[in-house]
PDB file of C-alpha atoms in Angstrom:
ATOM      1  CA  UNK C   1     -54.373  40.254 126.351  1.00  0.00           C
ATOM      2  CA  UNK C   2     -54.065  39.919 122.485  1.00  0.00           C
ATOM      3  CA  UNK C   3     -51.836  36.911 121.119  1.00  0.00           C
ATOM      4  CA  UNK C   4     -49.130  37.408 118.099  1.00  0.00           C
ATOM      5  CA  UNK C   5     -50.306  34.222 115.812  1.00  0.00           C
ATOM      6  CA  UNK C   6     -47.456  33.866 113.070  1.00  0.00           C
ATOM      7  CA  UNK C   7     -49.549  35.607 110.361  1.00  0.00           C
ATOM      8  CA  UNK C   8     -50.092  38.910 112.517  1.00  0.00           C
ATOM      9  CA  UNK C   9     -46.472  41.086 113.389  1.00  0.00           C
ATOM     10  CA  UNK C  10     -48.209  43.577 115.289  1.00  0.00           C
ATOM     11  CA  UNK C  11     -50.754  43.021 117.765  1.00  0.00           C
ATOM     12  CA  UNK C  12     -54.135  43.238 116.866  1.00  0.00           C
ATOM     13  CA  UNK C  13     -56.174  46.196 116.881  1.00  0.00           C
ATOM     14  CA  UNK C  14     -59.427  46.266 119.241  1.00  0.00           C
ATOM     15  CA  UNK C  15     -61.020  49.611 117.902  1.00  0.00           C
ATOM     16  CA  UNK C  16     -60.500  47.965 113.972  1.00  0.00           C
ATOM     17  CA  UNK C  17     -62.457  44.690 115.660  1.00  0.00           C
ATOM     18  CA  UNK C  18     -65.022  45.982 117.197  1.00  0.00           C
ATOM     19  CA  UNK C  19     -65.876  48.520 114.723  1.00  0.00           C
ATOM     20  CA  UNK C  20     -65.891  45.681 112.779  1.00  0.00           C
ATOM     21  CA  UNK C  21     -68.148  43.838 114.849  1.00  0.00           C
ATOM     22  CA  UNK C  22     -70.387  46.866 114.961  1.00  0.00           C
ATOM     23  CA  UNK C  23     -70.879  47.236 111.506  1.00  0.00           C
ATOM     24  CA  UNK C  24     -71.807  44.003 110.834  1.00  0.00           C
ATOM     25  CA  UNK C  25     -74.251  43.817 113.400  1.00  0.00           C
ATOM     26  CA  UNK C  26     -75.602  46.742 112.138  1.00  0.00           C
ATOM     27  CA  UNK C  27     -75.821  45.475 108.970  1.00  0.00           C
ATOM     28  CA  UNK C  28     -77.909  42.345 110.049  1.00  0.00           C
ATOM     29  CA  UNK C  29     -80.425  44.344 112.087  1.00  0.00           C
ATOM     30  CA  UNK C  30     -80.917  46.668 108.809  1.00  0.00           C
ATOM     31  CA  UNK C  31     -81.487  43.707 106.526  1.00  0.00           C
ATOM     32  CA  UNK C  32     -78.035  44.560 104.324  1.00  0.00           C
ATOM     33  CA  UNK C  33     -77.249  40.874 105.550  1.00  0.00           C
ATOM     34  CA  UNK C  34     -80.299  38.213 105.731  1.00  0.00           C
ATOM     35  CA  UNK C  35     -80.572  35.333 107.537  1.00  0.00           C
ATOM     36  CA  UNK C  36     -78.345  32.056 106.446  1.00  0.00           C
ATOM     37  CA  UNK C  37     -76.518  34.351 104.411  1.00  0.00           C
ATOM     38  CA  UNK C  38     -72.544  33.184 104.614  1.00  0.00           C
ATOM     39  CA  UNK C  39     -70.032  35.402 106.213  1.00  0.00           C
ATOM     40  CA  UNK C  40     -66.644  34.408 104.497  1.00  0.00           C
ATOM     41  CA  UNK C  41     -63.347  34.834 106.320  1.00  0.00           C
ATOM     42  CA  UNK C  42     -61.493  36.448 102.995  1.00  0.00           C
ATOM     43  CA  UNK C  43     -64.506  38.564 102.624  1.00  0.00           C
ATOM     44  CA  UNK C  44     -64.691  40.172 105.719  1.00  0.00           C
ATOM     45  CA  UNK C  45     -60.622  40.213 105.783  1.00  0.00           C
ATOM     46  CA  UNK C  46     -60.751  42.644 102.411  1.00  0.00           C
ATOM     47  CA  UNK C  47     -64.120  44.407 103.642  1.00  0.00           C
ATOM     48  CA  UNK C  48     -62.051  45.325 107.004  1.00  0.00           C
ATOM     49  CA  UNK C  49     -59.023  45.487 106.412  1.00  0.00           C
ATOM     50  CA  UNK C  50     -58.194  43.101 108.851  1.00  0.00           C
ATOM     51  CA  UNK C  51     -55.958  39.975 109.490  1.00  0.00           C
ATOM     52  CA  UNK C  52     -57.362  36.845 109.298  1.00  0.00           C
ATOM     53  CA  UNK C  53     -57.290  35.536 113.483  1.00  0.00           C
ATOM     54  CA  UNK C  54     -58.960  39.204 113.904  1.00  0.00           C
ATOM     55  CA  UNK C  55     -61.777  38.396 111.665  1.00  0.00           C
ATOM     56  CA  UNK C  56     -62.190  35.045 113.524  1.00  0.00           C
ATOM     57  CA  UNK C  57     -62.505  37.103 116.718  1.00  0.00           C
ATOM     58  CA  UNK C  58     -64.831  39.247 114.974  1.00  0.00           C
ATOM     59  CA  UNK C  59     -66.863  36.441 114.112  1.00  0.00           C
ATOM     60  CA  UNK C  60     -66.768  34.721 117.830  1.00  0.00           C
ATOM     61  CA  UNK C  61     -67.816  37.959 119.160  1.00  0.00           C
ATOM     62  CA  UNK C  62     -70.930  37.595 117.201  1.00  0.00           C
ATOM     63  CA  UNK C  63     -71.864  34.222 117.621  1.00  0.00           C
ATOM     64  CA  UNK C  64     -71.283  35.759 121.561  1.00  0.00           C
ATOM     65  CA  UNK C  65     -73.534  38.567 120.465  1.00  0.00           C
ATOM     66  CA  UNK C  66     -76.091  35.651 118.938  1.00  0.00           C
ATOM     67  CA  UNK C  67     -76.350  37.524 115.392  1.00  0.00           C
ATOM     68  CA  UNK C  68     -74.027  34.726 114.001  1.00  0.00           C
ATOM     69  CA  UNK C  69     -74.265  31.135 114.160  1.00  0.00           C
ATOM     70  CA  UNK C  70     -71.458  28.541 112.894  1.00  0.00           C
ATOM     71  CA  UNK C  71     -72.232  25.548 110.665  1.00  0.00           C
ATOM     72  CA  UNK C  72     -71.223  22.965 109.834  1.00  0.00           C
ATOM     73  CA  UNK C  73     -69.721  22.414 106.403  1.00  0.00           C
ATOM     74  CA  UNK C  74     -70.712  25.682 106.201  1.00  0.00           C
ATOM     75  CA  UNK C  75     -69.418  28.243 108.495  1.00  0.00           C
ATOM     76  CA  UNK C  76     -70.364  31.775 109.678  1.00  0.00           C
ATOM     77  CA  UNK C  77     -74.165  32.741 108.658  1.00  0.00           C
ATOM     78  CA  UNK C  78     -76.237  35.017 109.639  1.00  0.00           C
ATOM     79  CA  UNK C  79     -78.356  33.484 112.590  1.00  0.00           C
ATOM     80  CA  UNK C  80     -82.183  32.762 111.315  1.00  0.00           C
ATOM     81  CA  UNK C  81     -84.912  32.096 114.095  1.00  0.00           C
ATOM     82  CA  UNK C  82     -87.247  29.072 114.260  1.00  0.00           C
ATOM     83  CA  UNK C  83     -91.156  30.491 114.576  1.00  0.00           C
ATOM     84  CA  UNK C  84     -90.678  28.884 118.097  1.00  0.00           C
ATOM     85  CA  UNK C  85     -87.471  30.348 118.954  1.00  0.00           C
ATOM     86  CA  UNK C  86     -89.292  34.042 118.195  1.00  0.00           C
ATOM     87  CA  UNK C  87     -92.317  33.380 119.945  1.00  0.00           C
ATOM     88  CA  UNK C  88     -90.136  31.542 123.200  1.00  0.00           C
ATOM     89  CA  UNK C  89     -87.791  34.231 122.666  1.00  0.00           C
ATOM     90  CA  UNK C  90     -90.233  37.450 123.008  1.00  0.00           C
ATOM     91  CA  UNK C  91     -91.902  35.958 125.379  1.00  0.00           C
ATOM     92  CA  UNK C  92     -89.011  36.088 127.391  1.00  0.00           C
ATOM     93  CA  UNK C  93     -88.581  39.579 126.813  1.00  0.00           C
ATOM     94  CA  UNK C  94     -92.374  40.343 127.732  1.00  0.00           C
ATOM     95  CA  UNK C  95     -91.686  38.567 131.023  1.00  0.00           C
ATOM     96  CA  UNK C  96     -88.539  40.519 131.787  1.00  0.00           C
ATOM     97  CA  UNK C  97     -89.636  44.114 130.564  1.00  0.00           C
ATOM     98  CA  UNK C  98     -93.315  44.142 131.626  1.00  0.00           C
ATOM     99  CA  UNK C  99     -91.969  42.700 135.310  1.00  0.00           C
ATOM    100  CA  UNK C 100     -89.507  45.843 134.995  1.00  0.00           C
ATOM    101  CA  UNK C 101     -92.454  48.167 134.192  1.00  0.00           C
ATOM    102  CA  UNK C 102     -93.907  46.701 137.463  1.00  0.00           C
ATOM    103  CA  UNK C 103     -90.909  47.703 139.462  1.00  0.00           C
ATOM    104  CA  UNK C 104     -89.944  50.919 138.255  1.00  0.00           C
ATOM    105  CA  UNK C 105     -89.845  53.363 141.438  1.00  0.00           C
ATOM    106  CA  UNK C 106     -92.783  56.031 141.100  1.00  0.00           C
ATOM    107  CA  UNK C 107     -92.601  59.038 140.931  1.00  0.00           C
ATOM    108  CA  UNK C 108     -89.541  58.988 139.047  1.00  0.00           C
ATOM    109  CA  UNK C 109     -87.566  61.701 140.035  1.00  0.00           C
ATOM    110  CA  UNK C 110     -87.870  64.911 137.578  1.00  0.00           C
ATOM    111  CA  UNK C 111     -84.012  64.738 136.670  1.00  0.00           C
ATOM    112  CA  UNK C 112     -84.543  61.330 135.964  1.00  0.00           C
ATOM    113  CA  UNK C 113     -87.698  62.112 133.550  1.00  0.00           C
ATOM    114  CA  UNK C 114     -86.252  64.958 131.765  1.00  0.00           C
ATOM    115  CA  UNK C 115     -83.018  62.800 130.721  1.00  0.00           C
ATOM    116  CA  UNK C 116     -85.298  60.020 129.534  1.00  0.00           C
ATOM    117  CA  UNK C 117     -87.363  62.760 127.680  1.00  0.00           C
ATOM    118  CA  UNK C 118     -83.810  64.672 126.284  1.00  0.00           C
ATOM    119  CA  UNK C 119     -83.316  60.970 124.508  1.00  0.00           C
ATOM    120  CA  UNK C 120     -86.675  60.340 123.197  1.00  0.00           C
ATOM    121  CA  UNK C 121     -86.152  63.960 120.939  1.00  0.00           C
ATOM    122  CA  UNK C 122     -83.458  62.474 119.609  1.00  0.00           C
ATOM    123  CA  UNK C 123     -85.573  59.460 118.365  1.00  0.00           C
ATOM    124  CA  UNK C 124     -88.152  61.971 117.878  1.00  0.00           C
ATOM    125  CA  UNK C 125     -85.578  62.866 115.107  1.00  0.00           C
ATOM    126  CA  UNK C 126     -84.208  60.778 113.872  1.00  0.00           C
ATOM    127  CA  UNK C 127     -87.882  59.062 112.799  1.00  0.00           C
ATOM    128  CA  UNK C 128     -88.526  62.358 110.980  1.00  0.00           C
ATOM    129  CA  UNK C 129     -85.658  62.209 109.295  1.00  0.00           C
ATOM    130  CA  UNK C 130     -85.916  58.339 108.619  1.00  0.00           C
ATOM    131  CA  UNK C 131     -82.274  58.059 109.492  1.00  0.00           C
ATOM    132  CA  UNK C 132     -82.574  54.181 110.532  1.00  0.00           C
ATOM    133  CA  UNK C 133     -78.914  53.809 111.891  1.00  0.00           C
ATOM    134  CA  UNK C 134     -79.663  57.362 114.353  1.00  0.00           C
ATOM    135  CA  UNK C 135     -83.606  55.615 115.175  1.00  0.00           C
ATOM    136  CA  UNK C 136     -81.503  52.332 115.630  1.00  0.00           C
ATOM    137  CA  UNK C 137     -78.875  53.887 118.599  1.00  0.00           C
ATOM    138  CA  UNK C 138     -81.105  56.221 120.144  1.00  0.00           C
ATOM    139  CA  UNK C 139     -83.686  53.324 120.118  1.00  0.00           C
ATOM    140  CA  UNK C 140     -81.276  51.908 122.706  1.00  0.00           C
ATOM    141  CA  UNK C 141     -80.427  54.688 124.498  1.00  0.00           C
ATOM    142  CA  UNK C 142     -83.852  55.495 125.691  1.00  0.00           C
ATOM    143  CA  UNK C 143     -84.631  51.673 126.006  1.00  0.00           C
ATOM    144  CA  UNK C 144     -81.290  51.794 128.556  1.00  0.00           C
ATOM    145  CA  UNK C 145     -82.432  55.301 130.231  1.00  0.00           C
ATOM    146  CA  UNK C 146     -86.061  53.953 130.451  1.00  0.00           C
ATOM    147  CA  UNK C 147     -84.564  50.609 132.138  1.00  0.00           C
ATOM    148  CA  UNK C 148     -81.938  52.339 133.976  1.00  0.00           C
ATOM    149  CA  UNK C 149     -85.061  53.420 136.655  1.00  0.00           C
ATOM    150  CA  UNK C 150     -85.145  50.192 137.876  1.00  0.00           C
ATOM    151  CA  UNK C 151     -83.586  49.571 141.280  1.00  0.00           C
ATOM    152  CA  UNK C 152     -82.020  46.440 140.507  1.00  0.00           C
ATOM    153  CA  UNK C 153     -79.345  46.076 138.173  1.00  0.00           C
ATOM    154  CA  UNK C 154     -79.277  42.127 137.494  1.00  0.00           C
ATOM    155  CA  UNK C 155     -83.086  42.552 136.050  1.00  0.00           C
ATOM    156  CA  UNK C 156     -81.653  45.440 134.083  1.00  0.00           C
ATOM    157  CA  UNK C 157     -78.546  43.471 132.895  1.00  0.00           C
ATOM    158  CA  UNK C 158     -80.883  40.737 131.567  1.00  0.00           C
ATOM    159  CA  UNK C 159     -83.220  43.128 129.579  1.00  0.00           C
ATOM    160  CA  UNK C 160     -80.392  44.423 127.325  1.00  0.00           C
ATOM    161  CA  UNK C 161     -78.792  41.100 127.112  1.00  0.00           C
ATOM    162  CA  UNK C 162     -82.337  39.634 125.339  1.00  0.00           C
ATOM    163  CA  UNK C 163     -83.109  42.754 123.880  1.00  0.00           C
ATOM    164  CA  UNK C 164     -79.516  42.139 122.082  1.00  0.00           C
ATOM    165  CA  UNK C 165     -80.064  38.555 120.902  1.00  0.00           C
ATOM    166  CA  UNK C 166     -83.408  40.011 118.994  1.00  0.00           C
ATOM    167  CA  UNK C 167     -81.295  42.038 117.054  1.00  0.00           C
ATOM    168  CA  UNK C 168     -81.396  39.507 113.932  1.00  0.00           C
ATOM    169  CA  UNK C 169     -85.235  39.714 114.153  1.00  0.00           C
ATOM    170  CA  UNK C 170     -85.921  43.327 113.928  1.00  0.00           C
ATOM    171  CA  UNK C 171     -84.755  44.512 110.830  1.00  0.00           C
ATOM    172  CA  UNK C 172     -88.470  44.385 109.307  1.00  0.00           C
ATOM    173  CA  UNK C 173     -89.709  46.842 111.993  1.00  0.00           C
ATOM    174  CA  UNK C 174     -86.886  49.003 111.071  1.00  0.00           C
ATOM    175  CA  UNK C 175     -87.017  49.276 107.895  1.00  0.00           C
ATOM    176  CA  UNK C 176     -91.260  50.232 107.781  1.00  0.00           C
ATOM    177  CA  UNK C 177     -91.720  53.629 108.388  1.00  0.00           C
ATOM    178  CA  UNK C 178     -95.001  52.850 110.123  1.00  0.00           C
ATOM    179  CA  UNK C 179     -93.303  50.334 112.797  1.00  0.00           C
ATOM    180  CA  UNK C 180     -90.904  53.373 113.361  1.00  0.00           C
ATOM    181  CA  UNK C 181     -93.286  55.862 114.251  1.00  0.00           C
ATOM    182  CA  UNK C 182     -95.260  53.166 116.016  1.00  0.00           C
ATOM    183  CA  UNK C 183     -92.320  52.905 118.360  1.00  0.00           C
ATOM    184  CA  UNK C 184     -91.673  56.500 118.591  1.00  0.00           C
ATOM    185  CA  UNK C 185     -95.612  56.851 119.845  1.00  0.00           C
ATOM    186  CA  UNK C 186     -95.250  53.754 122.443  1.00  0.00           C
ATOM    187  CA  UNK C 187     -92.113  55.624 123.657  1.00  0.00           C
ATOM    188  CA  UNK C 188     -94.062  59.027 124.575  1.00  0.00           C
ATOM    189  CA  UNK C 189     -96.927  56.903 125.819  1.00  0.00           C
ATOM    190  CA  UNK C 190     -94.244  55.657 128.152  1.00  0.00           C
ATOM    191  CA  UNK C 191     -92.890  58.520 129.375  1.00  0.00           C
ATOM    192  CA  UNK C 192     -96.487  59.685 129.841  1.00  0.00           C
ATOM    193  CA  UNK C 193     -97.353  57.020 132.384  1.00  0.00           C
ATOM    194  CA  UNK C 194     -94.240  57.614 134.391  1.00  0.00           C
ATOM    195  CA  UNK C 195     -95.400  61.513 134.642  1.00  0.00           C
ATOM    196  CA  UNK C 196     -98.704  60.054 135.165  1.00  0.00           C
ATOM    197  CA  UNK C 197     -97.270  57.681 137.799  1.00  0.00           C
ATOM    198  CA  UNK C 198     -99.954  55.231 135.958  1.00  0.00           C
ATOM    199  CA  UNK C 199     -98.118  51.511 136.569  1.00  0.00           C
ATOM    200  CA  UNK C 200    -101.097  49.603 134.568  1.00  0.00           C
ATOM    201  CA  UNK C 201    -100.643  51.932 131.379  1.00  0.00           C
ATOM    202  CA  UNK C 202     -96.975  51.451 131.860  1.00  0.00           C
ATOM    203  CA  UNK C 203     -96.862  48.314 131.994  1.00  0.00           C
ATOM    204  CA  UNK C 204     -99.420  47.241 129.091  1.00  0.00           C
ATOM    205  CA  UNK C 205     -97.574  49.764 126.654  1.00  0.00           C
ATOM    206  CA  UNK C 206     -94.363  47.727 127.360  1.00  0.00           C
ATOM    207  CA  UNK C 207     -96.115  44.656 126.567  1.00  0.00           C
ATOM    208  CA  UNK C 208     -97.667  45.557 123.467  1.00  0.00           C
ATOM    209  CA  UNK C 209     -93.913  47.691 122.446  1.00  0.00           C
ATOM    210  CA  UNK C 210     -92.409  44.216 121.645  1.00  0.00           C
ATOM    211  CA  UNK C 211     -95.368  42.813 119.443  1.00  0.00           C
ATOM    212  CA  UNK C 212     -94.187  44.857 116.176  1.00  0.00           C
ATOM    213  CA  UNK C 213     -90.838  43.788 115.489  1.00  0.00           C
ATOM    214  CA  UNK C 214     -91.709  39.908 116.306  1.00  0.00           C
ATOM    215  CA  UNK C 215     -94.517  39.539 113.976  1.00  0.00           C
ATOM    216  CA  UNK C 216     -92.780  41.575 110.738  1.00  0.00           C
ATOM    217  CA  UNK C 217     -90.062  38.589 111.115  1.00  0.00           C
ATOM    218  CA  UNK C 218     -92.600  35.998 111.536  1.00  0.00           C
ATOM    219  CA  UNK C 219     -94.494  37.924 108.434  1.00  0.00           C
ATOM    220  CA  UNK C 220     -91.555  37.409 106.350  1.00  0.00           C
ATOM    221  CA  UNK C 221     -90.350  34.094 107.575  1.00  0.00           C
ATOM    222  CA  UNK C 222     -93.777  32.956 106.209  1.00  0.00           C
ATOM    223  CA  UNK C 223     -93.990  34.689 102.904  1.00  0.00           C
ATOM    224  CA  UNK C 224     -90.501  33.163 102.441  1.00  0.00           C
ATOM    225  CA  UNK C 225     -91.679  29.711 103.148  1.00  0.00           C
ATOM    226  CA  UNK C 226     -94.431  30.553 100.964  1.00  0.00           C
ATOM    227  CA  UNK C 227     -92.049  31.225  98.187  1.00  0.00           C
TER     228      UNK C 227
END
C-alpha cells in the first residue's frame, strides 16, 4: 500500500518508480554509472521527475536489488566489488548454474527447445546489431528459458537472484564486442548439448559462460588500482 508523506498529495506512482529503478540499473550494468559514483536525491528527483520519498524508494529498491550501497557520510553509490567478493561471488554462481546444468531433464522436450532457440535469435540479433540494451534483456530471457528446464523452482529462484546481484560487475563484458559474441557462441553451444542430450558439454559450457564478465571487472578493478 503506498503512504501520503506531507510532501506528496497524490499517491505515488509505481510504473514512474520502477521505470525509474530500471533505468538506473540499466545504466550501472552499461557503465553510464561506475562504481562509488554518488546517486543524489535532487538529482535523481529532476532526472525522474519524481517526488522526493519516491526516489528514496527507488533507491531502497536498489540497495534490495544490490546495485546500490548506502554510506555513510556519503549516501547512495553505486555498489563496487572487493576482488574477493567477485571471485566468492561467481563462484557461487558456478556452483548454482553448473549443478542446474546437471539437473536439467534430458531430452528436453522439442517445444521446450524450439522456445529456448526462438530467444537465442533474438540475441542472435541483437549482437549483430550491437544494440547492448536488446543483447542485455534477451541475455536474460534465454538465461530464464534455459533455467526454466529445471524441475525445481527454488534452484531456479536462486540462479536469477545471483545472476541479479552481478549486475554491477558486467558492464565490461557488455560493452566488448568480443565478450558479446563470446556469449552469443556459449549460448548455441548450449542449446547444442541439450539437442545432443550431452550433460558433460552442458555442463562445462555453463561453467566456463560465467568466466568473461568476472575477469573484465577484475581487469579493470586492477588497471584502476594501477592508476
Amino acid at each position: 500500500m503506498d503512504v501520503l508523506t506531507p510532501d506528496s498529495p497524490h499517491a505515488p506512482v509505481p510504473d514512474a518508480a520502477q521505470a525509474a529503478v530500471a533505468t538506473l540499473e540499466e545504466d550501472i550494468v552499461f557503465g553510464r554509472l561506475h562504481p562509488r559514483q554518488r546517486l543524489t536525491e535532487d538529482e535523481l528527483m529532476a532526472r525522474f521527475a519524481l517526488k522526493r520519498h519516491v526516489v528514496r524508494q527507488v533507491l531502497a529498491e536498489l540497495e534490495a536489488l544490490g546495485v546500490v550501497e548506502k554510506r555513510r557520510n556519503i549516501g547512495a553509490v553505486v555498489r563496487a566489488f572487493s576482488v574477493r567478493e567477485v571471485m566468492e561471488l561467481y563462484a557461487l554462481r558456478q556452483v548454482l548454474e553448473v549443478h542446474a546444468a546437471s539437473q536439467i531433464p534430458l531430452p528436453v522436450p522439442q517445444a521446450r527447445l524450439a522456445a529456448l532457440v526462438a530467444v537465442q535469435r533474438e540475441h542472435d540479433a541483437a549482437v549483430a546489431d550491437g544494440d547492448t540494451r536488446r543483447v542485455f534483456r534477451s541475455n536474460q530471457r534465454f538465461h530464464h528459458e534455459f533455467f526454466g528446464l529445471l524441475d525445481n523452482a527454488v534452484l531456479g529462484q536462486a540462479i536469477e537472484e545471483y545472476a541479479r546481484r552481478t549486475h554491477p560487475i558486467r558492464f565490461g563484458s557488455l560493452a566488448a564486442a568480443g565478450y558479446r559474441e563470446r556469449a552469443r557462441q556459449e549460448h548455441w553451444a548450449m542449446i547444442h548439448a541439450l539437442q545432443d542430450g550431452n550433460r558433460e558439454a552442458l555442463m562445462a559450457v555453463c561453467r566456463e559462460h560465467l568466466l568473461p564478465s568476472r575477469d573484465a571487472y577484475l581487469a579493470a578493478e586492477e588497471a584502476r588500482l594501477g592508476a
